[in-house]
Coordinates of C-alpha atoms in Angstrom, one line a residue:
M1264 CA -29.5 39.5 3.6
T1265 CA -32.9 40.0 2.8
Q1266 CA -33.2 43.9 3.1
R1267 CA -30.6 46.7 3.2
Q1268 CA -29.1 47.7 6.4
R1269 CA -30.0 51.5 7.5
L1270 CA -27.0 53.2 8.7
T1271 CA -26.6 56.3 10.6
I1272 CA -23.0 57.7 10.4
L1273 CA -21.9 59.9 13.4
G1274 CA -18.9 62.0 12.1
S1275 CA -19.6 61.6 8.0
T1276 CA -17.2 63.9 6.9
G1277 CA -14.1 62.8 8.7
S1278 CA -11.8 60.2 7.6
V1279 CA -13.6 57.1 8.9
G1280 CA -16.9 58.5 8.0
T1281 CA -15.7 59.0 4.3
S1282 CA -14.1 55.9 4.3
T1283 CA -17.5 54.1 5.3
L1284 CA -19.2 55.9 2.5
D1285 CA -17.0 54.4 -0.1
V1286 CA -17.4 50.8 1.3
V1287 CA -21.1 51.5 1.2
A1288 CA -20.9 52.7 -2.4
R1289 CA -19.7 49.4 -3.3
H1290 CA -22.5 47.3 -1.9
P1291 CA -25.9 49.6 -2.7
D1292 CA -27.9 46.3 -2.5
R1293 CA -26.6 45.9 1.2
F1294 CA -26.7 49.3 2.8
E1295 CA -28.9 52.2 2.7
V1296 CA -27.9 55.8 4.3
F1297 CA -30.5 56.7 7.0
A1298 CA -28.8 59.7 8.6
L1299 CA -25.3 61.7 8.4
T1300 CA -23.8 64.0 10.9
A1301 CA -21.0 66.3 11.0
H1302 CA -19.4 69.1 13.5
G1303 CA -19.0 72.0 11.3
K1304 CA -18.0 71.3 7.5
V1305 CA -21.4 72.3 6.0
D1306 CA -20.2 72.2 2.5
E1307 CA -18.8 68.8 2.8
L1308 CA -22.0 67.4 4.5
A1309 CA -24.2 69.2 2.0
A1310 CA -22.3 67.5 -0.9
Q1311 CA -23.0 64.0 1.0
C1312 CA -26.5 64.8 1.4
A1313 CA -26.9 65.4 -2.4
R1314 CA -25.0 62.1 -3.1
W1315 CA -26.9 59.9 -0.6
R1316 CA -30.3 61.6 -0.1
P1317 CA -30.5 60.5 3.7
K1318 CA -33.5 61.0 5.5
F1319 CA -31.9 63.0 8.3
A1320 CA -28.8 65.2 8.6
A1321 CA -27.7 66.7 11.8
M1322 CA -25.2 69.3 13.3
P1323 CA -24.6 70.1 16.8
G1324 CA -24.4 73.9 16.1
A1325 CA -27.4 76.0 15.2
E1326 CA -25.6 78.4 12.7
A1327 CA -23.8 75.2 10.9
A1328 CA -27.4 73.6 10.7
R1329 CA -29.0 76.8 9.4
A1330 CA -26.3 77.3 6.9
L1331 CA -26.7 73.4 5.8
R1332 CA -30.7 73.8 5.8
E1333 CA -30.4 76.7 3.6
K1334 CA -27.9 74.9 1.4
L1335 CA -30.1 71.8 0.8
R1336 CA -33.1 74.0 0.1
A1337 CA -31.5 75.6 -2.5
E1338 CA -30.3 72.5 -4.2
G1339 CA -33.5 70.7 -3.9
V1340 CA -32.2 68.1 -1.5
P1341 CA -35.1 66.7 0.6
T1342 CA -32.9 65.6 3.8
E1343 CA -34.4 67.1 7.0
V1344 CA -31.7 68.7 9.1
L1345 CA -31.8 68.6 12.8
Q1346 CA -29.6 70.4 15.3
G1347 CA -28.0 70.0 18.6
P1348 CA -26.4 67.3 20.7
Q1349 CA -29.6 65.5 21.4
A1350 CA -30.2 65.2 17.7
L1351 CA -27.2 62.9 17.3
C1352 CA -28.7 60.8 20.2
E1353 CA -31.8 60.7 18.5
L1354 CA -30.5 59.6 15.2
A1355 CA -28.3 57.0 16.7
A1356 CA -31.5 55.5 18.5
H1357 CA -33.9 56.0 15.8
A1358 CA -36.5 53.0 15.4
D1359 CA -35.4 52.8 11.7
V1360 CA -31.8 52.5 12.2
D1361 CA -30.1 49.2 12.0
A1362 CA -26.5 50.0 12.3
V1363 CA -24.5 53.1 13.5
M1364 CA -21.1 54.1 12.5
A1365 CA -19.6 56.2 15.7
A1366 CA -16.9 58.0 14.0
I1367 CA -17.3 61.2 16.0
V1368 CA -13.7 62.6 17.4
G1369 CA -13.6 62.7 21.2
A1370 CA -15.9 62.5 24.4
A1371 CA -18.8 64.4 22.4
G1372 CA -19.3 60.8 20.9
L1373 CA -20.4 59.2 24.5
A1374 CA -23.7 60.3 24.7
P1375 CA -24.9 59.0 21.2
C1376 CA -22.9 56.2 21.4
L1377 CA -24.6 55.3 24.7
A1378 CA -27.9 55.9 23.0
A1379 CA -27.2 53.5 20.4
A1380 CA -26.1 50.9 22.8
R1381 CA -29.2 51.1 25.0
A1382 CA -31.4 51.0 21.6
G1383 CA -29.9 47.5 20.7
K1384 CA -28.0 48.7 17.6
R1385 CA -25.1 47.2 15.7
L1386 CA -22.8 49.6 17.0
L1387 CA -19.5 50.0 14.8
L1388 CA -17.0 51.8 17.3
A1389 CA -14.7 54.1 15.8
N1390 CA -14.9 56.6 18.8
K1391 CA -12.4 55.0 21.3
E1392 CA -13.3 57.7 23.7
A1393 CA -16.6 56.3 24.4
L1394 CA -15.0 53.5 26.2
V1395 CA -12.2 55.5 28.0
V1396 CA -14.6 57.8 29.4
G1397 CA -17.5 55.5 29.5
G1398 CA -15.7 52.4 30.6
A1399 CA -18.1 50.3 32.7
L1400 CA -21.3 52.7 32.1
F1401 CA -21.1 52.1 28.6
M1402 CA -20.3 48.4 28.5
K1403 CA -23.3 48.0 30.8
A1404 CA -25.4 49.8 28.1
V1405 CA -24.3 47.3 25.7
R1406 CA -25.1 44.3 27.6
D1407 CA -28.6 45.7 29.0
G1408 CA -29.4 47.0 25.5
G1409 CA -28.5 43.7 23.9
A1410 CA -26.5 45.9 21.3
T1411 CA -24.0 44.4 19.0
L1412 CA -20.4 46.1 19.5
L1413 CA -17.9 45.9 16.7
P1414 CA -14.6 47.6 17.1
I1415 CA -13.6 49.8 14.0
D1416 CA -10.0 51.1 15.2
S1417 CA -7.7 48.6 13.1
E1418 CA -5.9 47.3 16.3
H1419 CA -9.2 46.3 18.1
S1420 CA -10.7 44.9 14.9
A1421 CA -7.7 42.9 14.4
I1422 CA -8.1 41.4 17.9
F1423 CA -11.8 40.7 17.5
Q1424 CA -11.1 39.1 14.1
C1425 CA -8.6 36.9 15.9
L1426 CA -11.1 35.4 18.5
P1427 CA -14.1 33.2 18.2
E1428 CA -17.7 34.7 17.8
D1429 CA -18.4 33.1 21.3
R1430 CA -17.1 35.8 23.8
S1431 CA -17.6 33.4 26.7
T1432 CA -14.5 31.6 25.7
W1433 CA -12.2 34.6 25.4
G1434 CA -10.9 34.6 29.0
Q1435 CA -9.9 30.9 28.4
R1436 CA -8.0 31.7 25.6
I1437 CA -6.2 35.0 26.0
D1438 CA -2.9 35.2 27.9
H1439 CA -2.5 38.7 26.7
I1440 CA -2.9 40.9 23.6
V1441 CA -0.4 43.0 21.8
L1442 CA -1.4 46.3 20.1
T1443 CA 0.9 47.5 17.2
A1444 CA 1.9 50.9 16.6
S1445 CA 3.5 52.5 13.8
G1446 CA 5.4 55.0 16.1
G1447 CA 4.1 57.9 14.1
P1448 CA 6.3 60.4 12.1
F1449 CA 8.7 60.7 15.2
R1450 CA 9.6 57.1 15.7
D1451 CA 13.5 57.5 14.7
R1452 CA 13.8 60.9 15.7
D1453 CA 16.2 62.0 18.6
P1454 CA 13.9 62.9 21.3
A1455 CA 16.0 66.0 22.4
T1456 CA 15.0 67.6 19.0
L1457 CA 11.1 67.3 19.5
A1458 CA 10.6 70.8 21.2
G1459 CA 10.2 72.5 18.0
I1460 CA 7.9 70.2 16.3
T1461 CA 5.1 72.1 14.4
P1462 CA 1.5 70.9 13.9
D1463 CA 1.8 70.2 10.2
Q1464 CA 4.9 67.8 11.2
A1465 CA 3.1 66.0 13.8
C1466 CA 0.1 65.4 11.0
A1467 CA 2.4 64.2 8.5
H1468 CA 1.8 60.5 9.5
P1469 CA 4.1 58.0 7.2
N1470 CA 1.1 55.3 7.0
W1471 CA -2.2 56.2 7.7
V1472 CA -4.4 59.2 6.3
M1473 CA -6.1 60.5 9.4
G1474 CA -7.6 63.7 10.8
R1475 CA -5.4 66.3 12.4
K1476 CA -6.4 65.3 15.8
I1477 CA -5.9 61.8 15.8
S1478 CA -2.8 62.3 13.6
V1479 CA -1.1 64.4 16.5
D1480 CA -2.3 61.5 19.1
S1481 CA -0.5 59.0 16.8
A1482 CA 2.8 61.2 17.0
T1483 CA 2.8 61.7 20.8
M1484 CA 1.6 57.9 21.1
M1485 CA -1.4 59.2 23.1
N1486 CA -3.7 57.4 20.5
K1487 CA -2.3 54.2 21.7
A1488 CA -2.7 55.0 25.3
L1489 CA -6.3 55.5 24.7
E1490 CA -6.3 52.1 22.6
V1491 CA -5.0 50.5 25.7
I1492 CA -7.6 51.4 27.7
E1493 CA -10.1 50.7 25.2
A1494 CA -8.9 47.1 24.7
R1495 CA -9.1 46.8 28.4
W1496 CA -12.9 47.2 28.2
L1497 CA -13.6 45.5 25.0
F1498 CA -12.0 42.5 25.7
D1499 CA -12.5 42.2 29.5
L1500 CA -8.6 42.1 30.3
A1501 CA -6.4 43.1 33.2
P1502 CA -4.2 46.0 32.5
E1503 CA -1.0 43.8 32.5
Q1504 CA -2.8 41.8 29.7
V1505 CA -2.8 44.6 27.1
R1506 CA 0.8 45.3 25.6
V1507 CA 2.1 47.6 22.9
V1508 CA 5.1 47.1 20.6
I1509 CA 6.2 49.5 17.6
H1510 CA 5.7 47.9 14.3
P1511 CA 6.9 50.5 11.7
Q1512 CA 5.4 49.1 8.6
S1513 CA 1.7 48.8 9.9
I1514 CA 0.9 45.4 8.4
I1515 CA 0.3 43.3 11.3
H1516 CA -2.5 45.4 12.9
S1517 CA -2.4 43.5 16.4
M1518 CA -1.9 40.0 17.7
V1519 CA -3.5 37.6 20.3
V1520 CA -1.0 35.5 22.5
C1521 CA -2.6 32.6 23.9
R1522 CA -2.5 30.7 26.9
D1523 CA -0.7 27.8 24.7
A1524 CA 1.8 30.5 23.6
S1525 CA 0.3 30.3 20.0
V1526 CA 0.1 33.8 18.5
L1527 CA -3.0 34.8 16.4
A1528 CA -2.2 37.8 14.1
Q1529 CA -4.4 39.8 11.7
L1530 CA -2.6 41.3 8.4
G1531 CA -3.6 43.6 5.8
T1532 CA -2.5 46.9 3.9
P1533 CA -2.9 49.9 6.3
D1534 CA -6.6 50.9 5.2
M1535 CA -9.5 51.7 7.2
R1536 CA -11.9 50.3 4.8
V1537 CA -10.8 46.9 5.9
P1538 CA -12.1 46.8 9.4
I1539 CA -15.1 48.9 8.4
A1540 CA -16.3 46.5 5.8
Y1541 CA -15.7 43.6 8.2
G1542 CA -17.7 45.6 10.9
L1543 CA -20.6 46.6 8.4
S1544 CA -21.0 42.9 7.2
F1545 CA -20.0 40.8 10.4
P1546 CA -20.0 37.7 10.5
E1547 CA -19.6 37.7 6.8
R1548 CA -16.9 39.4 4.6
I1549 CA -17.5 41.9 1.8
V1550 CA -15.3 43.8 -0.6
S1551 CA -13.6 46.6 0.9
G1552 CA -12.2 48.4 -1.8
A1553 CA -8.6 48.0 -0.3
A1554 CA -5.6 46.7 -2.2
S1555 CA -4.7 43.2 -1.6
L1556 CA -1.5 42.6 0.6
D1557 CA 1.5 41.3 -1.7
F1558 CA 3.7 39.2 0.4
T1559 CA 6.2 39.1 -2.2
S1560 CA 6.9 42.8 -2.2
L1561 CA 6.8 43.1 1.4
S1562 CA 10.2 44.3 3.3
A1563 CA 11.0 43.0 6.5
L1564 CA 8.5 43.0 9.3
T1565 CA 10.1 44.7 12.5
F1566 CA 9.2 45.3 15.9
V1567 CA 11.0 47.4 18.5
P1568 CA 9.8 48.5 22.2
A1569 CA 8.1 51.6 22.7
E1570 CA 10.5 54.0 24.6
R1571 CA 9.3 55.9 27.5
E1572 CA 11.7 58.9 26.8
R1573 CA 10.2 59.1 23.4
F1574 CA 6.6 58.3 24.2
P1575 CA 6.1 59.3 27.7
G1576 CA 2.1 59.7 27.2
L1577 CA 1.8 55.9 26.2
F1578 CA 2.5 54.9 29.8
L1579 CA -0.1 57.1 31.5
A1580 CA -2.8 54.5 30.1
W1581 CA -1.8 51.9 32.5
D1582 CA -1.4 54.2 35.5
A1583 CA -5.0 55.2 34.6
L1584 CA -6.2 51.8 34.5
R1585 CA -4.6 50.8 37.8
G1586 CA -5.8 54.1 39.5
P1587 CA -9.3 55.1 40.5
E1588 CA -12.3 55.1 38.1
G1589 CA -12.3 58.2 36.1
G1590 CA -8.7 58.5 35.6
A1591 CA -8.9 57.7 31.8
A1592 CA -11.7 60.2 31.4
V1593 CA -9.3 62.8 33.2
L1594 CA -6.4 61.8 30.8
N1595 CA -8.7 61.9 27.8
A1596 CA -9.9 65.4 28.6
A1597 CA -6.5 66.9 29.4
N1598 CA -5.5 65.4 25.9
E1599 CA -8.0 67.0 23.8
V1600 CA -7.4 70.4 25.1
A1601 CA -3.7 69.9 25.0
V1602 CA -4.0 68.9 21.3
A1603 CA -6.5 71.5 20.5
A1604 CA -3.9 74.2 21.7
F1605 CA -1.1 72.7 20.0
L1606 CA -2.8 72.6 16.6
A1607 CA -3.9 76.1 17.1
E1608 CA -0.1 76.8 18.1
R1609 CA -0.9 78.2 21.2
I1610 CA 1.5 75.6 23.1
G1611 CA 4.6 73.5 21.9
Y1612 CA 4.8 70.0 21.3
L1613 CA 6.4 68.7 24.3
D1614 CA 3.6 70.7 26.3
I1615 CA 0.9 68.3 25.3
H1616 CA 2.5 65.5 27.6
R1617 CA 3.2 68.0 30.4
I1618 CA -0.4 69.1 30.4
N1619 CA -1.7 65.6 30.2
A1620 CA 0.6 64.5 33.2
A1621 CA 0.1 67.6 35.3
T1622 CA -3.9 67.3 34.9
V1623 CA -4.1 63.6 36.0
A1624 CA -1.9 64.3 38.8
A1625 CA -4.1 67.2 40.1
V1626 CA -7.7 66.1 39.2
H1627 CA -8.5 63.1 41.7
P1628 CA -11.8 61.2 40.3
A1629 CA -14.6 61.1 43.1
L1630 CA -17.3 59.2 41.4
P1631 CA -19.9 57.2 42.8
L1632 CA -20.0 53.3 42.8
E1633 CA -22.0 53.4 39.7
P1634 CA -21.3 56.8 38.1
S1635 CA -24.1 58.2 35.7
L1636 CA -23.2 60.1 32.2
D1637 CA -23.8 63.4 34.1
D1638 CA -21.2 62.2 36.6
L1639 CA -18.4 61.2 34.0
L1640 CA -19.2 64.4 31.9
A1641 CA -18.8 66.6 35.0
L1642 CA -15.4 65.0 35.6
D1643 CA -14.7 65.5 31.9
E1644 CA -15.2 69.1 32.2
A1645 CA -13.3 69.5 35.5
A1646 CA -10.2 68.2 33.9
R1647 CA -11.0 70.2 30.9
A1648 CA -10.9 73.3 32.9
H1649 CA -7.6 72.6 34.8
A1650 CA -5.9 71.9 31.4
R1651 CA -6.9 75.1 30.2
Q1652 CA -5.3 76.8 33.1
L1653 CA -2.2 74.9 32.0
V1654 CA -2.4 75.9 28.7
Q1655 CA -2.9 79.6 29.6
G1656 CA 0.2 78.8 31.7
C1657 CA 2.4 77.9 28.8
A1658 CA 0.9 79.6 26.1
R1659 CA 3.1 81.0 23.5

């Protein structure tokens, strides 16, 4: 590389964002932080700006942006602070940006991801909802914009690493793929005892350090449902070509089963810096900071099927993929509302699946043949409105 890559990190204060900055710090000759964005963590983003001196920072809310601007001014940090959802799109598509780490949680990340794709950026996708909600629209933007799309979720990065760089050969090679799942904190718990689960219990993941929303999704396996949908689009697969198996050790991150019955797997310690470093340096490899895998100290690697009784939400993924376009967007919207209500202790743990399933059954997508972003966002809001009514009905 002859010059440093200039990065915009969307969601820089979350677990993926901070891990990205950790990798960047190990390679000051290769990367330059151009812009950082966060949702509401003013103090954390201010500290990042003081450390990295990006040209821009952005927050979607006016009050948070004002507080950040005042804090940076008081500390003599020259970063210019932007505000509003459009600012995220502008920083993702900025002419001076080479690569975008899309680490915003939820459907809010769709618009800036589309902006980066249409601008032809190297797009490191940690926001699975961009594909879950955007689907065909998002992949068309990637193709039309000439963007380089690199998956950052550990499972999708694993699949990507097992495949050749020539995407045109993927269909000839793949019989199916297997996404591994840790099973979360309740993989061995009697399903009859799950009703009283608290948010803190659901967020206590045994293998990964993650934010609270994705930790709850891991406990319910809704994160894996969303990953099934994401994989369908990333690798252009039929729904039945995407499968899931519980692998409690989180050492094998996912597998490709080839047409000749060979199985290709990517292994490593459960550390998000590995897929982040691969995405930043692709097609090269750079030091990530993660510990190397010590095979001599490994316990047995085990695999068990995902049980519908324990993880009913997982199976909504295939229903959504086989149904009309937009079903995945409805499922994602309902889940965001339900998880937020659970974390606020307004509903119980088992209510999450009830709300998701009931919303999917009630909100029927009626999208045009080639839906726009506005069409998808309108469907997203309709699903959220229905889910919010259901939350009120079962609120504690």
